[in-house]
Amino acid sequence: MTIYTARPIEPAVLKQLRDTDDAGRACVPYIDHEGGAPLRCCLRRIRPGERVALVSYAPLRRWAAETSAAPGAYDEQGPVFIHAEECDGSSGEGYPFTHPGALRVLRRYSRAGHILGGRLFAFPEDAASAFDAALDEAFSDPEVALVHVRAVEYGCFQFEVRR
């Protein structure tokens, strides 16, 4: 059981990214024969043989547009894998990409879209309760509006958690 919800990329945003990504490039689908990379549309790993795309995504920019925040220089974009066609989305259960030993950064953002800090997190065996505690810690600061969970090894956006 988890307290917070890992948010995948919204379906309307995915539709846009499947046309033109946040760097202005056309989507180029391909068949991933190996699988294993994290999908941000449904928050699971790619299965061998699935048709996917690697697109540039600016998660904070999308949130700022919804909330009128002005992240300025904090508006960064990076690569994410998505299904090339519409999928069923996330089950909404548990935290994805949290195998024991996985290293993540929990980057905290203010209502204005500015970074308030972050925390390095190594997933233990009991990942869900430990991750809940790390998110409790982040949201104990009333200035924190949302948290981006990012992979340490590549810095890639994994998913978002909102207050």
PDB file of C-alpha atoms in Angstrom:
ATOM      1  CA  MET A   1       0.000   0.000   0.000  1.00  0.00           C
ATOM      2  CA  THR A   2       1.327   3.426  -0.944  1.00  0.00           C
ATOM      3  CA  ILE A   3       0.260   6.813   0.357  1.00  0.00           C
ATOM      4  CA  TYR A   4       1.117   8.892  -2.707  1.00  0.00           C
ATOM      5  CA  THR A   5       0.327   8.435  -6.388  1.00  0.00           C
ATOM      6  CA  ALA A   6       3.027   8.162  -9.027  1.00  0.00           C
ATOM      7  CA  ARG A   7       1.719  10.242 -11.929  1.00  0.00           C
ATOM      8  CA  PRO A   8       2.419   9.109 -15.499  1.00  0.00           C
ATOM      9  CA  ILE A   9       2.465  11.593 -18.357  1.00  0.00           C
ATOM     10  CA  GLU A  10      -1.117  12.706 -18.993  1.00  0.00           C
ATOM     11  CA  PRO A  11      -2.904  11.240 -22.069  1.00  0.00           C
ATOM     12  CA  ALA A  12      -3.428  14.660 -23.701  1.00  0.00           C
ATOM     13  CA  VAL A  13       0.282  15.418 -23.342  1.00  0.00           C
ATOM     14  CA  LEU A  14       1.197  11.992 -24.727  1.00  0.00           C
ATOM     15  CA  LYS A  15      -0.925  12.713 -27.789  1.00  0.00           C
ATOM     16  CA  GLN A  16       1.070  15.908 -28.380  1.00  0.00           C
ATOM     17  CA  LEU A  17       4.411  14.174 -27.786  1.00  0.00           C
ATOM     18  CA  ARG A  18       3.511  11.461 -30.298  1.00  0.00           C
ATOM     19  CA  ASP A  19       3.280  14.226 -32.893  1.00  0.00           C
ATOM     20  CA  THR A  20       5.991  16.718 -31.870  1.00  0.00           C
ATOM     21  CA  ASP A  21       8.050  16.470 -28.672  1.00  0.00           C
ATOM     22  CA  ASP A  22       8.940  19.312 -26.315  1.00  0.00           C
ATOM     23  CA  ALA A  23      12.152  19.976 -28.253  1.00  0.00           C
ATOM     24  CA  GLY A  24      10.116  20.499 -31.444  1.00  0.00           C
ATOM     25  CA  ARG A  25      11.136  17.219 -33.076  1.00  0.00           C
ATOM     26  CA  ALA A  26       8.810  14.790 -34.820  1.00  0.00           C
ATOM     27  CA  CYS A  27       8.177  11.526 -32.988  1.00  0.00           C
ATOM     28  CA  VAL A  28      10.087   8.587 -34.514  1.00  0.00           C
ATOM     29  CA  PRO A  29       8.580   5.258 -33.387  1.00  0.00           C
ATOM     30  CA  TYR A  30      10.579   2.034 -33.487  1.00  0.00           C
ATOM     31  CA  ILE A  31      10.365  -1.567 -32.310  1.00  0.00           C
ATOM     32  CA  ASP A  32      12.393  -2.172 -29.146  1.00  0.00           C
ATOM     33  CA  HIS A  33      13.697  -5.718 -29.513  1.00  0.00           C
ATOM     34  CA  GLU A  34      15.411  -5.835 -26.099  1.00  0.00           C
ATOM     35  CA  GLY A  35      12.947  -4.071 -23.791  1.00  0.00           C
ATOM     36  CA  GLY A  36      13.613  -3.071 -20.203  1.00  0.00           C
ATOM     37  CA  ALA A  37      13.589   0.736 -20.357  1.00  0.00           C
ATOM     38  CA  PRO A  38      10.964   2.582 -18.276  1.00  0.00           C
ATOM     39  CA  LEU A  39       7.826   3.811 -20.049  1.00  0.00           C
ATOM     40  CA  ARG A  40       6.447   7.091 -18.698  1.00  0.00           C
ATOM     41  CA  CYS A  41       3.002   6.628 -20.268  1.00  0.00           C
ATOM     42  CA  CYS A  42       2.048   3.556 -18.256  1.00  0.00           C
ATOM     43  CA  LEU A  43       4.859   3.418 -15.656  1.00  0.00           C
ATOM     44  CA  ARG A  44       6.126  -0.032 -16.492  1.00  0.00           C
ATOM     45  CA  ARG A  45       9.120  -1.373 -18.390  1.00  0.00           C
ATOM     46  CA  ILE A  46       9.159  -1.921 -22.154  1.00  0.00           C
ATOM     47  CA  ARG A  47       8.502  -5.512 -23.177  1.00  0.00           C
ATOM     48  CA  PRO A  48      10.651  -6.887 -26.014  1.00  0.00           C
ATOM     49  CA  GLY A  49       8.993  -6.266 -29.373  1.00  0.00           C
ATOM     50  CA  GLU A  50       6.889  -3.265 -28.321  1.00  0.00           C
ATOM     51  CA  ARG A  51       6.605  -0.204 -30.551  1.00  0.00           C
ATOM     52  CA  VAL A  52       7.861   2.802 -28.613  1.00  0.00           C
ATOM     53  CA  ALA A  53       9.399   6.239 -29.092  1.00  0.00           C
ATOM     54  CA  LEU A  54      12.082   8.200 -27.280  1.00  0.00           C
ATOM     55  CA  VAL A  55      10.883  11.792 -27.005  1.00  0.00           C
ATOM     56  CA  SER A  56      11.980  14.966 -25.283  1.00  0.00           C
ATOM     57  CA  TYR A  57       9.665  15.902 -22.413  1.00  0.00           C
ATOM     58  CA  ALA A  58       9.541  19.019 -20.227  1.00  0.00           C
ATOM     59  CA  PRO A  59       7.532  17.939 -17.159  1.00  0.00           C
ATOM     60  CA  LEU A  60       7.844  21.183 -15.233  1.00  0.00           C
ATOM     61  CA  ARG A  61       6.785  23.229 -18.286  1.00  0.00           C
ATOM     62  CA  ARG A  62       3.587  21.208 -18.549  1.00  0.00           C
ATOM     63  CA  TRP A  63       2.795  21.620 -14.829  1.00  0.00           C
ATOM     64  CA  ALA A  64       3.592  25.359 -15.006  1.00  0.00           C
ATOM     65  CA  ALA A  65       1.119  25.804 -17.850  1.00  0.00           C
ATOM     66  CA  GLU A  66      -1.612  24.296 -15.628  1.00  0.00           C
ATOM     67  CA  THR A  67      -0.744  26.369 -12.562  1.00  0.00           C
ATOM     68  CA  SER A  68       0.608  29.659 -14.004  1.00  0.00           C
ATOM     69  CA  ALA A  69       3.978  29.001 -12.355  1.00  0.00           C
ATOM     70  CA  ALA A  70       7.071  30.574 -13.925  1.00  0.00           C
ATOM     71  CA  PRO A  71       9.959  28.101 -13.599  1.00  0.00           C
ATOM     72  CA  GLY A  72      12.354  30.160 -15.722  1.00  0.00           C
ATOM     73  CA  ALA A  73      15.718  28.414 -15.981  1.00  0.00           C
ATOM     74  CA  TYR A  74      14.364  25.402 -14.067  1.00  0.00           C
ATOM     75  CA  ASP A  75      12.269  24.471 -17.115  1.00  0.00           C
ATOM     76  CA  GLU A  76      14.349  21.564 -18.361  1.00  0.00           C
ATOM     77  CA  GLN A  77      13.569  18.818 -20.800  1.00  0.00           C
ATOM     78  CA  GLY A  78      14.934  15.350 -21.180  1.00  0.00           C
ATOM     79  CA  PRO A  79      14.438  12.000 -22.857  1.00  0.00           C
ATOM     80  CA  VAL A  80      11.577   9.669 -21.923  1.00  0.00           C
ATOM     81  CA  PHE A  81      10.256   6.484 -23.493  1.00  0.00           C
ATOM     82  CA  ILE A  82       6.562   6.286 -24.351  1.00  0.00           C
ATOM     83  CA  HIS A  83       4.419   3.840 -26.303  1.00  0.00           C
ATOM     84  CA  ALA A  84       4.208   4.920 -29.936  1.00  0.00           C
ATOM     85  CA  GLU A  85       0.425   4.493 -29.825  1.00  0.00           C
ATOM     86  CA  GLU A  86      -2.135   5.086 -27.107  1.00  0.00           C
ATOM     87  CA  CYS A  87      -1.874   2.582 -24.252  1.00  0.00           C
ATOM     88  CA  ASP A  88      -3.959   1.676 -21.203  1.00  0.00           C
ATOM     89  CA  GLY A  89      -1.961   3.984 -18.927  1.00  0.00           C
ATOM     90  CA  SER A  90      -0.811   3.284 -15.399  1.00  0.00           C
ATOM     91  CA  SER A  91      -2.573   0.959 -12.987  1.00  0.00           C
ATOM     92  CA  GLY A  92      -2.045   3.644 -10.349  1.00  0.00           C
ATOM     93  CA  GLU A  93      -0.849   1.058  -7.852  1.00  0.00           C
ATOM     94  CA  GLY A  94       2.506   1.224  -6.128  1.00  0.00           C
ATOM     95  CA  TYR A  95       5.657   3.049  -7.095  1.00  0.00           C
ATOM     96  CA  PRO A  96       7.213   2.092 -10.421  1.00  0.00           C
ATOM     97  CA  PHE A  97      10.898   1.443 -11.100  1.00  0.00           C
ATOM     98  CA  THR A  98      11.641   0.859  -7.405  1.00  0.00           C
ATOM     99  CA  HIS A  99      13.597  -2.371  -7.268  1.00  0.00           C
ATOM    100  CA  PRO A 100      15.885  -2.728  -4.215  1.00  0.00           C
ATOM    101  CA  GLY A 101      19.108  -0.810  -4.719  1.00  0.00           C
ATOM    102  CA  ALA A 102      17.676   1.573  -7.344  1.00  0.00           C
ATOM    103  CA  LEU A 103      18.984   5.105  -6.814  1.00  0.00           C
ATOM    104  CA  ARG A 104      16.611   8.003  -7.311  1.00  0.00           C
ATOM    105  CA  VAL A 105      16.636  11.714  -6.653  1.00  0.00           C
ATOM    106  CA  LEU A 106      13.487  13.258  -5.227  1.00  0.00           C
ATOM    107  CA  ARG A 107      13.653  16.816  -6.555  1.00  0.00           C
ATOM    108  CA  ARG A 108      11.343  19.246  -4.771  1.00  0.00           C
ATOM    109  CA  TYR A 109       9.699  22.203  -6.499  1.00  0.00           C
ATOM    110  CA  SER A 110       7.921  25.282  -5.158  1.00  0.00           C
ATOM    111  CA  ARG A 111       4.587  26.623  -6.391  1.00  0.00           C
ATOM    112  CA  ALA A 112       6.609  29.026  -8.566  1.00  0.00           C
ATOM    113  CA  GLY A 113       8.392  26.086 -10.198  1.00  0.00           C
ATOM    114  CA  HIS A 114      11.766  26.644  -8.554  1.00  0.00           C
ATOM    115  CA  ILE A 115      13.896  23.844  -7.128  1.00  0.00           C
ATOM    116  CA  LEU A 116      13.749  23.787  -3.331  1.00  0.00           C
ATOM    117  CA  GLY A 117      16.193  20.932  -2.919  1.00  0.00           C
ATOM    118  CA  GLY A 118      16.392  17.245  -3.367  1.00  0.00           C
ATOM    119  CA  ARG A 119      17.191  13.999  -1.716  1.00  0.00           C
ATOM    120  CA  LEU A 120      19.114  10.973  -2.869  1.00  0.00           C
ATOM    121  CA  PHE A 121      17.142   7.815  -2.186  1.00  0.00           C
ATOM    122  CA  ALA A 122      18.285   4.195  -2.428  1.00  0.00           C
ATOM    123  CA  PHE A 123      15.364   1.797  -2.453  1.00  0.00           C
ATOM    124  CA  PRO A 124      15.547  -0.796   0.336  1.00  0.00           C
ATOM    125  CA  GLU A 125      13.740  -4.150   0.409  1.00  0.00           C
ATOM    126  CA  ASP A 126      10.598  -2.514   1.882  1.00  0.00           C
ATOM    127  CA  ALA A 127      10.493   0.130  -0.840  1.00  0.00           C
ATOM    128  CA  ALA A 128       6.920   1.406  -0.493  1.00  0.00           C
ATOM    129  CA  SER A 129       6.958   2.397   3.179  1.00  0.00           C
ATOM    130  CA  ALA A 130      10.463   3.878   2.957  1.00  0.00           C
ATOM    131  CA  PHE A 131       9.486   5.866  -0.151  1.00  0.00           C
ATOM    132  CA  ASP A 132       6.296   7.056   1.579  1.00  0.00           C
ATOM    133  CA  ALA A 133       8.484   8.351   4.415  1.00  0.00           C
ATOM    134  CA  ALA A 134      10.802  10.155   1.973  1.00  0.00           C
ATOM    135  CA  LEU A 135       7.791  11.802   0.318  1.00  0.00           C
ATOM    136  CA  ASP A 136       6.324  12.673   3.745  1.00  0.00           C
ATOM    137  CA  GLU A 137       9.623  14.410   4.483  1.00  0.00           C
ATOM    138  CA  ALA A 138       9.503  16.325   1.194  1.00  0.00           C
ATOM    139  CA  PHE A 139       5.899  17.438   1.639  1.00  0.00           C
ATOM    140  CA  SER A 140       6.445  18.383   5.305  1.00  0.00           C
ATOM    141  CA  ASP A 141       7.838  21.623   3.853  1.00  0.00           C
ATOM    142  CA  PRO A 142       4.703  23.657   3.068  1.00  0.00           C
ATOM    143  CA  GLU A 143       6.531  25.363   0.193  1.00  0.00           C
ATOM    144  CA  VAL A 144       6.868  22.076  -1.725  1.00  0.00           C
ATOM    145  CA  ALA A 145       4.174  21.791  -4.406  1.00  0.00           C
ATOM    146  CA  LEU A 146       5.430  18.717  -6.248  1.00  0.00           C
ATOM    147  CA  VAL A 147       8.266  16.224  -6.401  1.00  0.00           C
ATOM    148  CA  HIS A 148       9.949  14.840  -9.496  1.00  0.00           C
ATOM    149  CA  VAL A 149      11.478  11.416  -9.125  1.00  0.00           C
ATOM    150  CA  ARG A 150      14.548  11.048 -11.346  1.00  0.00           C
ATOM    151  CA  ALA A 151      16.992   8.258 -12.091  1.00  0.00           C
ATOM    152  CA  VAL A 152      20.476   9.000 -10.793  1.00  0.00           C
ATOM    153  CA  GLU A 153      22.433   7.231 -13.513  1.00  0.00           C
ATOM    154  CA  TYR A 154      20.958   9.281 -16.396  1.00  0.00           C
ATOM    155  CA  GLY A 155      19.071  12.046 -14.605  1.00  0.00           C
ATOM    156  CA  CYS A 156      15.908  11.068 -16.470  1.00  0.00           C
ATOM    157  CA  PHE A 157      12.467  11.993 -15.217  1.00  0.00           C
ATOM    158  CA  GLN A 158      10.708   8.875 -13.887  1.00  0.00           C
ATOM    159  CA  PHE A 159       7.416  10.198 -12.539  1.00  0.00           C
ATOM    160  CA  GLU A 160       5.836  13.031 -10.602  1.00  0.00           C
ATOM    161  CA  VAL A 161       4.136  13.168  -7.209  1.00  0.00           C
ATOM    162  CA  ARG A 162       1.966  16.146  -6.309  1.00  0.00           C
ATOM    163  CA  ARG A 163       0.875  17.450  -2.949  1.00  0.00           C
TER     164      ARG A 163
END
